[in-house]
Coordinates of C-alpha atoms and ligand atoms in Angstrom, one line a residue:
Chain A
M1 CA 137.2 141.3 141.7
T2 CA 136.5 141.2 138.3
P3 CA 135.3 144.1 136.6
T4 CA 131.6 143.6 135.1
P5 CA 131.5 144.5 131.8
A6 CA 128.9 147.3 131.0
V7 CA 125.2 145.8 129.2
A8 CA 123.8 147.5 126.5
D9 CA 120.6 148.0 127.5
E10 CA 120.3 151.4 126.1
P11 CA 116.0 151.8 125.2
I12 CA 115.7 150.5 121.7
V13 CA 114.1 152.3 119.3
R14 CA 111.2 150.3 116.7
L15 CA 111.6 151.3 113.2
R16 CA 108.7 153.1 111.9
H17 CA 106.0 152.1 108.9
P18 CA 104.3 156.0 108.1
W19 CA 103.4 154.2 104.8
R20 CA 102.0 151.4 106.1
W21 CA 99.5 153.9 108.2
L22 CA 98.8 156.3 105.8
A23 CA 97.6 153.5 103.5
A24 CA 95.7 151.4 106.2
I25 CA 93.6 155.0 106.7
L26 CA 93.2 155.7 103.0
I27 CA 91.6 152.2 102.8
L28 CA 89.6 152.6 105.7
I29 CA 88.1 156.3 104.9
V30 CA 87.1 155.0 101.4
L31 CA 85.4 151.6 102.9
A32 CA 83.7 154.2 105.0
Q33 CA 82.3 156.0 102.5
I34 CA 80.8 153.5 100.6
V35 CA 79.1 151.9 103.6
V36 CA 77.6 155.1 104.2
Y37 CA 76.5 155.3 100.6
V38 CA 74.6 152.4 100.4
A39 CA 73.3 153.2 103.9
T40 CA 71.8 156.7 102.2
T41 CA 71.1 155.6 99.0
D42 CA 67.6 154.6 98.7
A43 CA 68.3 152.5 95.6
F44 CA 70.0 149.6 97.0
R45 CA 66.7 149.3 99.0
L46 CA 68.2 147.6 102.0
D47 CA 64.5 147.0 103.3
L48 CA 63.7 145.1 99.8
V49 CA 66.7 142.8 100.7
A50 CA 65.6 142.3 104.0
Q51 CA 61.8 141.3 102.8
Y52 CA 63.1 139.4 100.2
F53 CA 66.0 137.4 102.1
F54 CA 63.5 135.0 103.5
D55 CA 60.6 135.3 100.8
Q56 CA 59.9 131.5 100.1
R57 CA 60.8 131.6 96.7
V58 CA 64.2 132.4 97.4
L59 CA 64.8 130.0 100.0
N60 CA 63.1 127.5 97.7
G61 CA 66.3 128.3 95.3
V62 CA 68.5 128.5 97.7
V63 CA 67.7 124.6 98.5
T64 CA 67.6 123.8 95.4
T65 CA 71.2 125.4 94.8
L66 CA 72.6 123.4 97.7
Q67 CA 70.9 119.9 95.9
L68 CA 72.4 121.0 92.8
T69 CA 75.9 121.1 94.7
V70 CA 75.5 118.1 96.2
L71 CA 74.5 116.0 94.0
A72 CA 76.5 117.2 91.1
M73 CA 79.8 117.2 93.9
L74 CA 78.8 113.6 94.5
V75 CA 79.0 112.6 91.0
G76 CA 82.2 114.4 90.8
V77 CA 83.9 112.8 93.6
V78 CA 82.4 108.7 92.8
G79 CA 83.2 109.5 88.7
G80 CA 86.4 111.5 89.8
V81 CA 87.5 108.0 92.1
V82 CA 86.3 106.1 89.2
L83 CA 88.5 107.9 86.3
A84 CA 91.4 108.2 88.5
V85 CA 91.5 104.6 89.4
M86 CA 90.6 103.7 85.5
R87 CA 93.9 106.2 84.7
M88 CA 96.0 104.1 86.8
S89 CA 94.8 101.1 85.7
D90 CA 97.0 98.3 84.4
N91 CA 94.3 98.0 81.4
G92 CA 94.8 99.9 78.4
V93 CA 91.5 100.7 77.2
L94 CA 90.6 102.0 80.8
R95 CA 93.5 104.1 80.5
A96 CA 92.4 105.9 77.0
V97 CA 88.6 105.8 77.9
A98 CA 89.7 107.7 80.8
G99 CA 92.0 109.9 78.9
G100 CA 89.2 110.6 76.6
F101 CA 86.5 111.3 79.0
V102 CA 89.2 113.9 80.8
W103 CA 90.1 115.3 77.5
V104 CA 86.6 116.2 76.4
F105 CA 85.3 117.1 79.6
R106 CA 87.4 120.0 80.3
G107 CA 88.5 120.6 76.9
T108 CA 84.7 122.2 76.5
P109 CA 82.7 124.6 78.7
V110 CA 80.4 123.8 81.0
L111 CA 77.8 125.7 80.1
V112 CA 78.1 123.9 76.6
Q113 CA 77.8 120.9 78.5
L114 CA 74.6 121.7 80.5
Y115 CA 73.2 123.0 77.1
L116 CA 74.1 119.4 74.9
W117 CA 73.0 117.5 78.1
F118 CA 69.6 118.9 77.6
Y119 CA 68.8 119.2 74.2
L120 CA 70.0 115.5 74.0
G121 CA 66.3 114.6 73.0
T122 CA 67.0 116.2 70.1
V123 CA 69.9 113.8 69.0
L124 CA 68.6 110.2 71.0
P125 CA 65.0 110.6 71.3
K126 CA 64.9 107.0 73.2
V127 CA 66.9 105.7 75.6
T128 CA 67.3 102.2 75.2
L129 CA 68.7 99.3 77.2
G130 CA 69.4 95.9 76.6
V131 CA 71.5 93.1 75.0
P132 CA 73.9 94.4 71.9
F133 CA 72.0 93.6 68.9
G134 CA 69.8 92.0 70.9
P135 CA 66.3 91.9 72.5
T136 CA 65.5 95.1 73.9
L137 CA 65.0 95.0 78.0
F138 CA 64.3 98.8 78.8
T139 CA 63.0 101.8 76.6
A140 CA 62.2 105.2 77.4
S141 CA 62.1 108.9 76.1
T142 CA 65.4 111.3 76.5
S143 CA 63.0 114.0 77.6
D144 CA 61.4 111.8 79.9
L145 CA 65.0 111.0 81.2
I146 CA 66.6 114.5 81.0
S147 CA 65.1 116.7 83.3
P148 CA 66.8 120.5 83.5
L149 CA 67.8 118.7 87.1
T150 CA 69.3 115.9 85.7
A151 CA 70.7 117.2 83.0
G152 CA 72.3 120.1 85.4
I153 CA 73.6 117.2 87.7
L154 CA 74.8 114.9 84.6
G155 CA 76.5 118.6 83.3
L156 CA 77.9 120.2 86.4
G157 CA 78.8 116.3 87.9
L158 CA 80.4 115.0 84.8
N159 CA 82.6 118.1 84.2
E160 CA 83.5 117.8 87.9
A161 CA 84.5 114.7 87.5
A162 CA 86.9 114.8 84.6
Y163 CA 88.5 117.8 87.5
M164 CA 88.2 115.7 90.0
A165 CA 90.0 113.2 88.5
E166 CA 93.7 114.9 88.7
I167 CA 93.0 115.9 92.5
V168 CA 92.1 112.2 93.5
R169 CA 95.1 110.7 91.2
G170 CA 97.6 113.3 92.7
G171 CA 95.9 112.1 96.4
I172 CA 96.9 108.5 95.2
N173 CA 100.0 108.7 94.0
S174 CA 101.0 110.6 97.6
V175 CA 100.3 107.8 99.5
D176 CA 103.8 105.8 99.4
R177 CA 103.7 102.3 97.4
G178 CA 105.5 100.9 100.9
Q179 CA 101.9 101.6 102.5
S180 CA 100.1 99.2 100.1
E181 CA 102.9 96.6 100.2
A182 CA 102.5 96.2 103.8
A183 CA 98.6 95.5 103.4
E184 CA 98.9 93.4 100.6
A185 CA 101.9 91.4 102.3
L186 CA 99.3 90.9 105.5
G187 CA 97.2 89.5 102.9
L188 CA 94.7 92.0 102.3
T189 CA 92.9 92.0 98.4
P190 CA 93.9 94.5 96.4
G191 CA 90.2 96.1 96.9
Q192 CA 90.7 96.1 100.3
T193 CA 94.0 97.3 100.4
F194 CA 93.3 100.4 98.1
R195 CA 90.0 101.5 100.4
R196 CA 91.3 100.6 103.3
V197 CA 94.7 101.9 103.7
V198 CA 95.4 104.2 100.3
L199 CA 92.1 105.9 100.2
P200 CA 92.0 107.1 103.8
Q201 CA 95.4 108.5 103.2
A202 CA 94.8 110.1 100.1
A203 CA 92.2 111.3 101.5
R204 CA 94.6 113.7 103.8
V205 CA 95.5 115.2 100.1
I206 CA 92.2 115.0 98.3
V207 CA 90.6 117.2 101.0
P208 CA 91.6 120.3 101.0
P209 CA 91.4 121.2 97.2
T210 CA 88.0 119.1 97.1
G211 CA 86.2 121.7 99.6
N212 CA 87.3 124.3 97.3
E213 CA 85.9 122.2 94.1
V214 CA 82.9 122.7 96.4
I215 CA 82.4 126.6 97.2
T216 CA 83.1 126.4 93.2
M217 CA 80.6 124.2 92.6
L218 CA 78.1 125.8 94.5
K219 CA 78.4 129.0 92.3
L220 CA 78.7 127.3 89.3
S221 CA 75.6 126.1 89.9
S222 CA 74.4 128.7 89.4
L223 CA 74.7 128.2 85.2
V224 CA 71.6 126.0 85.7
T225 CA 69.1 129.1 85.5
I226 CA 70.1 128.9 81.3
I227 CA 68.4 125.3 81.2
G228 CA 65.2 126.6 83.3
M229 CA 66.0 125.7 86.9
T230 CA 64.4 127.5 89.5
D231 CA 68.0 127.8 91.8
L232 CA 68.9 130.7 93.8
L233 CA 69.6 132.7 90.5
G234 CA 67.0 131.9 88.3
A235 CA 64.5 132.8 91.8
V236 CA 65.6 136.1 92.1
Q237 CA 65.7 136.6 88.5
Q238 CA 62.0 135.2 88.2
I239 CA 61.0 137.5 91.2
S240 CA 62.8 140.8 89.6
A241 CA 61.0 140.3 86.3
R242 CA 58.5 140.6 87.5
N243 CA 58.5 143.6 90.6
L244 CA 61.3 144.9 88.3
Q245 CA 63.7 145.2 91.6
T246 CA 66.8 144.1 90.2
F247 CA 69.4 145.2 91.5
P248 CA 67.7 144.8 95.7
L249 CA 67.4 141.1 94.0
F250 CA 70.4 140.3 93.0
E251 CA 72.1 141.4 96.2
V252 CA 70.2 139.2 97.7
A253 CA 71.5 136.3 95.9
A254 CA 74.7 137.7 96.9
L255 CA 74.2 137.3 99.9
W256 CA 73.2 133.6 100.4
Y257 CA 76.1 132.9 97.9
L258 CA 78.3 134.6 100.6
L259 CA 76.6 133.2 103.7
I260 CA 76.5 129.7 102.0
T261 CA 80.4 129.8 101.3
S262 CA 81.2 131.0 104.3
I263 CA 79.7 128.7 106.1
L264 CA 81.6 125.7 103.8
T265 CA 84.5 127.9 104.4
V266 CA 84.3 126.9 108.3
G267 CA 83.8 123.4 107.3
Q268 CA 86.4 123.0 104.8
G269 CA 89.1 123.6 107.4
M270 CA 87.3 121.5 110.0
L271 CA 87.8 118.7 107.7
E272 CA 91.0 119.8 106.9
R273 CA 92.0 118.9 110.9
R274 CA 90.2 115.4 110.5
F275 CA 92.2 114.3 107.9
A276 CA 95.3 115.0 109.0
R277 CA 95.0 112.4 112.0
G278 CA 97.9 110.5 112.3
H279 CA 100.2 112.9 110.9
R280 CA 102.8 115.0 112.6
G281 CA 101.4 118.2 114.4
V282 CA 97.6 116.5 115.8
G283 CA 96.5 114.4 118.2
S284 CA 96.4 115.5 122.1
T285 CA 98.2 111.9 123.2
L286 CA 101.8 113.2 121.8
Q287 CA 103.8 111.6 124.3
L288 CA 107.3 110.4 122.5
A289 CA 108.5 108.2 125.1
G290 CA 111.8 106.6 124.8
A291 CA 110.5 103.2 126.0
Chain B
M1 CA 121.5 70.7 111.4
T2 CA 121.8 67.5 109.9
G3 CA 120.7 64.9 112.5
A4 CA 118.9 67.3 114.6
G5 CA 115.5 65.4 114.3
R6 CA 114.2 68.1 112.1
V7 CA 112.4 65.9 109.9
A8 CA 109.5 68.1 108.6
A9 CA 109.0 69.2 104.5
P10 CA 110.8 72.5 104.1
M11 CA 108.9 75.8 105.1
V12 CA 110.8 77.3 101.9
E13 CA 112.2 75.6 99.4
A14 CA 113.9 78.1 96.5
R15 CA 114.6 76.4 93.0
G16 CA 116.5 78.1 90.3
V17 CA 115.1 81.6 91.3
R18 CA 115.0 84.2 88.2
K19 CA 114.1 87.7 88.5
S20 CA 114.6 90.5 86.1
F21 CA 113.9 94.3 85.8
G22 CA 113.6 95.2 82.5
R23 CA 117.3 94.0 81.0
H24 CA 118.2 93.9 84.1
E25 CA 118.7 90.0 85.7
V26 CA 119.0 90.4 89.4
L27 CA 118.6 87.2 90.4
K28 CA 120.3 84.6 88.3
G29 CA 118.6 81.4 89.5
I30 CA 118.9 80.6 93.6
N31 CA 118.5 78.1 95.2
L32 CA 117.6 77.8 99.0
T33 CA 116.0 75.6 101.7
V34 CA 115.0 77.1 105.2
P35 CA 113.1 73.9 107.1
T36 CA 110.4 74.2 109.0
G37 CA 111.3 76.1 112.7
S38 CA 115.2 77.4 111.3
V39 CA 116.2 81.3 111.4
V40 CA 118.3 81.7 108.4
S41 CA 119.8 85.1 107.6
L42 CA 120.4 86.5 104.0
L43 CA 123.6 88.5 103.9
G44 CA 125.3 90.2 100.9
P45 CA 126.5 93.5 99.1
S46 CA 123.8 96.5 98.4
G47 CA 122.2 95.3 95.6
S48 CA 122.8 91.9 95.3
G49 CA 119.7 90.8 95.4
K50 CA 118.1 90.2 98.7
S51 CA 115.6 92.2 98.8
T52 CA 114.4 91.2 95.4
F53 CA 114.3 87.4 97.0
L54 CA 112.7 88.1 99.9
R55 CA 109.7 89.8 97.9
C56 CA 109.5 86.9 95.6
I57 CA 108.6 84.7 98.4
N58 CA 105.2 86.0 99.2
H59 CA 105.0 87.0 95.9
L60 CA 105.3 91.1 95.9
E61 CA 107.6 90.2 93.0
T62 CA 106.8 87.8 90.1
I63 CA 109.1 85.5 89.3
D64 CA 110.4 85.0 85.5
G65 CA 112.3 81.6 86.4
G66 CA 111.9 78.5 88.5
E67 CA 109.6 78.1 91.3
I68 CA 109.9 78.5 95.1
D69 CA 107.3 76.2 97.5
V70 CA 106.2 78.1 100.7
A71 CA 104.6 75.2 103.5
G72 CA 104.4 72.9 100.4
R73 CA 102.6 75.4 98.5
L74 CA 103.9 76.9 95.2
V75 CA 104.2 80.5 95.1
G76 CA 101.9 82.1 92.9
Y77 CA 100.6 79.7 90.9
R78 CA 98.5 76.1 91.0
R79 CA 100.0 73.6 89.2
Q80 CA 97.4 71.3 87.3
N81 CA 97.4 68.9 84.1
G82 CA 101.7 69.3 83.8
K83 CA 100.4 73.1 83.8
K84 CA 101.2 76.2 86.1
Y85 CA 98.1 78.4 86.2
E86 CA 98.7 81.8 87.1
L87 CA 96.6 82.8 90.9
K88 CA 93.3 85.0 91.3
P89 CA 94.3 88.2 92.9
A90 CA 92.3 86.7 95.7
E91 CA 94.4 83.4 95.9
I92 CA 97.9 85.4 96.1
A93 CA 96.3 87.4 98.8
A94 CA 95.1 84.3 100.8
A95 CA 98.7 82.7 100.6
R96 CA 100.4 85.2 101.8
R97 CA 98.2 85.2 104.8
D98 CA 100.9 82.2 106.1
V99 CA 103.5 85.2 105.4
G100 CA 104.6 87.5 107.6
M101 CA 107.1 91.3 106.0
V102 CA 108.8 93.1 108.3
F103 CA 110.3 96.1 106.3
Q104 CA 113.4 98.4 106.7
R105 CA 110.9 101.4 106.8
F106 CA 108.0 100.2 109.2
N107 CA 105.5 100.5 106.7
L108 CA 103.1 100.7 109.9
F109 CA 99.3 102.5 108.0
N110 CA 100.2 106.1 109.2
H111 CA 96.2 107.1 109.4
L112 CA 95.8 103.9 112.3
T113 CA 96.7 104.0 115.6
A114 CA 99.4 100.9 116.5
L115 CA 96.2 99.2 117.7
E116 CA 94.5 99.5 114.6
N117 CA 97.4 99.1 112.7
I118 CA 97.2 95.3 114.3
T119 CA 93.9 94.2 113.9
L120 CA 93.1 96.0 110.6
A121 CA 94.6 93.1 108.5
P122 CA 92.9 90.0 110.9
V123 CA 89.4 91.5 110.8
L124 CA 89.6 92.2 106.9
A125 CA 91.3 89.2 106.0
K126 CA 90.5 86.6 108.5
G127 CA 87.1 87.9 109.6
V128 CA 88.1 88.1 113.3
P129 CA 85.7 89.6 115.5
K130 CA 86.6 93.0 116.3
D131 CA 86.7 92.3 120.4
A132 CA 88.9 89.2 119.5
A133 CA 91.4 91.4 117.1
A134 CA 91.5 93.7 119.6
E135 CA 92.6 91.7 122.8
R136 CA 94.5 89.7 120.2
A137 CA 96.6 93.1 119.4
R138 CA 97.0 94.1 123.1
Q139 CA 98.3 90.9 123.9
L140 CA 100.8 91.3 120.9
L141 CA 101.7 95.3 121.9
S142 CA 102.9 93.5 125.4
D143 CA 105.1 91.0 124.1
V144 CA 107.2 93.4 122.3
G145 CA 107.0 95.9 125.3
L146 CA 104.4 98.5 123.7
A147 CA 101.5 97.6 126.1
D148 CA 100.8 101.7 126.9
F149 CA 101.3 102.5 123.2
G150 CA 98.2 100.8 121.1
G151 CA 96.3 104.5 121.1
H152 CA 99.2 105.9 119.4
Y153 CA 99.8 106.9 115.9
P154 CA 102.8 105.8 114.0
S155 CA 104.4 109.4 114.1
Q156 CA 103.9 109.1 117.7
L157 CA 106.3 106.1 117.8
S158 CA 110.2 106.1 117.6
G159 CA 111.5 104.0 115.0
G160 CA 112.1 101.5 117.1
Q161 CA 108.5 101.2 118.6
Q162 CA 107.2 101.1 114.9
Q163 CA 109.1 98.4 113.7
R164 CA 107.8 96.5 117.0
V165 CA 104.9 97.8 116.1
A166 CA 105.2 96.1 112.7
I167 CA 106.7 93.1 114.3
A168 CA 103.2 92.8 116.1
R169 CA 101.0 93.3 113.3
A170 CA 102.6 91.1 111.2
L171 CA 102.4 88.4 113.9
A172 CA 99.1 89.1 114.0
M173 CA 98.2 86.8 111.1
D174 CA 99.9 83.6 112.9
P175 CA 102.0 83.2 110.1
K176 CA 104.2 80.3 109.5
L177 CA 107.0 81.9 108.2
M178 CA 108.6 85.8 109.0
L179 CA 110.4 87.6 106.4
F180 CA 112.6 90.5 107.6
D181 CA 114.4 92.7 104.9
E182 CA 116.7 94.8 106.8
P183 CA 114.5 95.7 110.5
T184 CA 117.1 97.7 111.9
S185 CA 119.1 99.3 109.5
A186 CA 116.4 102.8 109.4
L187 CA 116.9 102.4 113.0
D188 CA 119.0 104.8 115.3
P189 CA 121.9 103.0 117.1
E190 CA 120.2 102.8 120.4
L191 CA 117.0 101.3 119.2
V192 CA 118.8 98.5 117.5
G193 CA 118.7 96.2 120.5
D194 CA 115.2 96.3 121.7
V195 CA 114.0 95.1 117.9
L196 CA 116.5 92.4 118.1
D197 CA 115.4 91.0 121.1
V198 CA 111.9 90.8 120.2
M199 CA 113.3 89.1 117.0
R200 CA 115.6 86.8 119.2
R201 CA 112.4 86.0 121.8
L202 CA 110.3 84.9 118.8
A203 CA 113.2 82.9 116.8
E204 CA 113.3 80.9 120.2
Q205 CA 109.7 80.1 120.2
G206 CA 110.5 78.2 117.3
M207 CA 109.2 81.1 114.3
T208 CA 110.4 79.8 111.3
M209 CA 112.3 83.3 109.7
I210 CA 114.1 84.2 106.9
V211 CA 116.5 87.6 108.1
V212 CA 118.3 90.1 105.9
T213 CA 120.2 91.8 108.0
H214 CA 123.6 93.6 108.5
E215 CA 123.5 92.7 112.0
I216 CA 126.9 90.2 112.0
G217 CA 126.4 89.4 115.7
F218 CA 122.3 88.4 115.3
A219 CA 123.1 86.0 113.1
R220 CA 125.9 84.5 114.8
E221 CA 123.9 84.0 117.8
V222 CA 120.1 83.8 116.9
C223 CA 120.6 82.2 113.0
D224 CA 121.2 78.7 112.1
S225 CA 122.3 79.1 108.6
V226 CA 123.5 82.3 107.2
V227 CA 123.5 82.6 103.3
F228 CA 125.6 84.9 101.3
I229 CA 124.1 86.3 98.3
D230 CA 125.9 88.0 95.7
D231 CA 125.0 89.2 92.3
G232 CA 121.9 87.4 92.4
V233 CA 123.5 83.9 93.2
V234 CA 124.5 82.1 96.8
V235 CA 127.3 82.4 96.4
E236 CA 127.8 80.5 100.1
E237 CA 126.0 79.3 102.6
G238 CA 126.3 77.1 106.0
P239 CA 126.0 77.7 109.7
P240 CA 126.9 80.9 111.1
A241 CA 130.1 79.4 112.7
Q242 CA 131.8 78.2 109.2
V243 CA 130.1 80.9 107.1
L244 CA 131.2 83.9 108.9
G245 CA 134.2 82.4 111.1
N246 CA 135.9 80.7 108.2
P247 CA 134.4 81.6 104.9
V248 CA 135.3 79.4 102.0
H249 CA 134.3 81.7 98.7
A250 CA 136.8 85.2 98.5
R251 CA 133.6 87.2 97.9
T252 CA 132.0 86.2 101.3
R253 CA 135.4 87.0 102.8
A254 CA 135.6 90.1 101.0
F255 CA 132.4 91.6 101.9
L256 CA 132.7 90.6 105.4
S257 CA 136.2 92.5 105.8
K258 CA 134.1 95.4 105.4
V259 CA 131.2 94.6 107.6
L260 CA 132.8 92.8 110.6
Ligands
LIG301 N1 111.3 97.5 91.2 C1 112.3 97.3 90.6 N2 112.9 97.9 89.4 C2 113.7 98.3 89.1 N3 115.3 97.7 89.5 C3 114.5 97.3 91.1 C4 113.5 97.1 91.1 N4 113.9 96.7 92.7 C5 115.5 96.2 92.8 N5 115.6 96.9 91.8 C6 117.0 96.2 91.3 O1 117.6 95.1 91.8 C7 118.8 95.3 92.1 C8 118.9 94.5 93.4 O2 117.9 95.1 94.6 P1 117.6 94.4 96.0 O3 116.6 93.5 95.8 O4 117.1 95.6 96.4 O5 119.3 94.5 96.7 P2 119.6 94.2 98.1 O6 118.5 94.3 99.0 O7 120.4 93.0 98.1 O8 120.4 95.9 98.3 C9 119.2 96.7 92.9 O9 119.9 97.2 91.5 C10 118.1 97.3 91.9 O10 118.0 98.7 92.0
LIG302 MG1 117.4 95.4 100.5

């Protein structure tokens, strides 16, 4: 019989982290103090916050903010795809125009752009559609065409398009050349190849940062109050201008923005999983049979 | 091959094909005739221009000189009034539907299942109804031994399975000609046989095939002729027994001594 070697099975003493514990306790104490302060300080007027949270004017403001976000993002995404395609085109004029667009719209503050769109009527009183140097087909006054809403959508959307162009371009470049070659070798036209093969795969790369852009847009859209739109921020400003309960009403706005961005964050996670389709680590039918 | 009753027009006829990338001339006047129904393998050292030539045949590359006919039609141009007019993208796409291509790295569409990979082009490019295309795709999948894998994404398939799906995808367009660019080079050795079996059966069914390969066994057993390309020109061509067994040219001998 060979002697069994002694098994090293003494109890293990884990490394202790006293500083972590201390830091955590301190932070919890500070948080508790804040909560108690908010709950016991009348100036926060939590009763008013609850009351105005579902005020019709605030709800209308929320709807306007959501509309503006969706429409501006729509302009941004479509514009971004168009700009990205233009920037990768063989046509030098298209490339230059797209580059110039991105240069201008990323090089100026969106706040300034909003003002410029809003006051466009002062330099361009009439918008005319017709044959260049030929007959006119359609004329309208700019101030009729550019309402605060259109100015907001154009200002936010075109600025967004300049940023989306880079995101879309990165996504398209991430798709292997072999994918479009295979599609073209099968006899798909360049348009079909782009829409059915390249773009859906680029989406996997485009969607996550676009989700961030939506969340940023939701918050950025509050800038339109300066051109007189009654979005969520505009609504609470108007109410507080009358009742002078400024802090509680901005609390209402902050809570609404936070609620919507939280929902968007959850939705973003779900979308990302959906677009990861066909890539390693997803799909429930994984069977790597040798066959 | 002469006297074998192959009177049909050649499927591919390349005359003096030239192609440069920048100042680097890759194809220096390739002449090649591929009779309808024959299987031709292209052999040659890496960088000799085999892939480039294959890609010229379905106009993935534009040639700089010479011309190529596929099934009697000029590739990339329309001949009219003594001039060659460049084809429009839609016309090029239409011409490519007759030519299937299988790539070294499979290039299956990653966002689509095996079945969807096969049905995409027939539905989009030929207007085949979805049901009919899916029916056909299932048949093709079972032909390549993958009847149960229609719902799998490429990332869920082995290399050999992906390549067989890629062959099925090309066949779904009912091509007259199949181009294979080193179809087994990216595969683990034990998966090569399945892919070669599929290609062998295709050859037996009379498909015209041009195969770039280093599988000398396949070239010897399946191909009607072997073409040795080096430095952008056809150095030697003939029946496999001759080119592989008794090469005339020193460059062919040097190459074969490395791969055999
Ligand atoms: N798109 C391209 N741009 C520049 N050079 C290329 C391109 N494709 C191929 N080449 C060059 O052409 C030569 C032949 O390439 P290829 O046809 O792929 O050879 P093979 O398939 O015989 O190995 C190589 O020197 C390669 O670097
Ligand atoms: Mg090659």
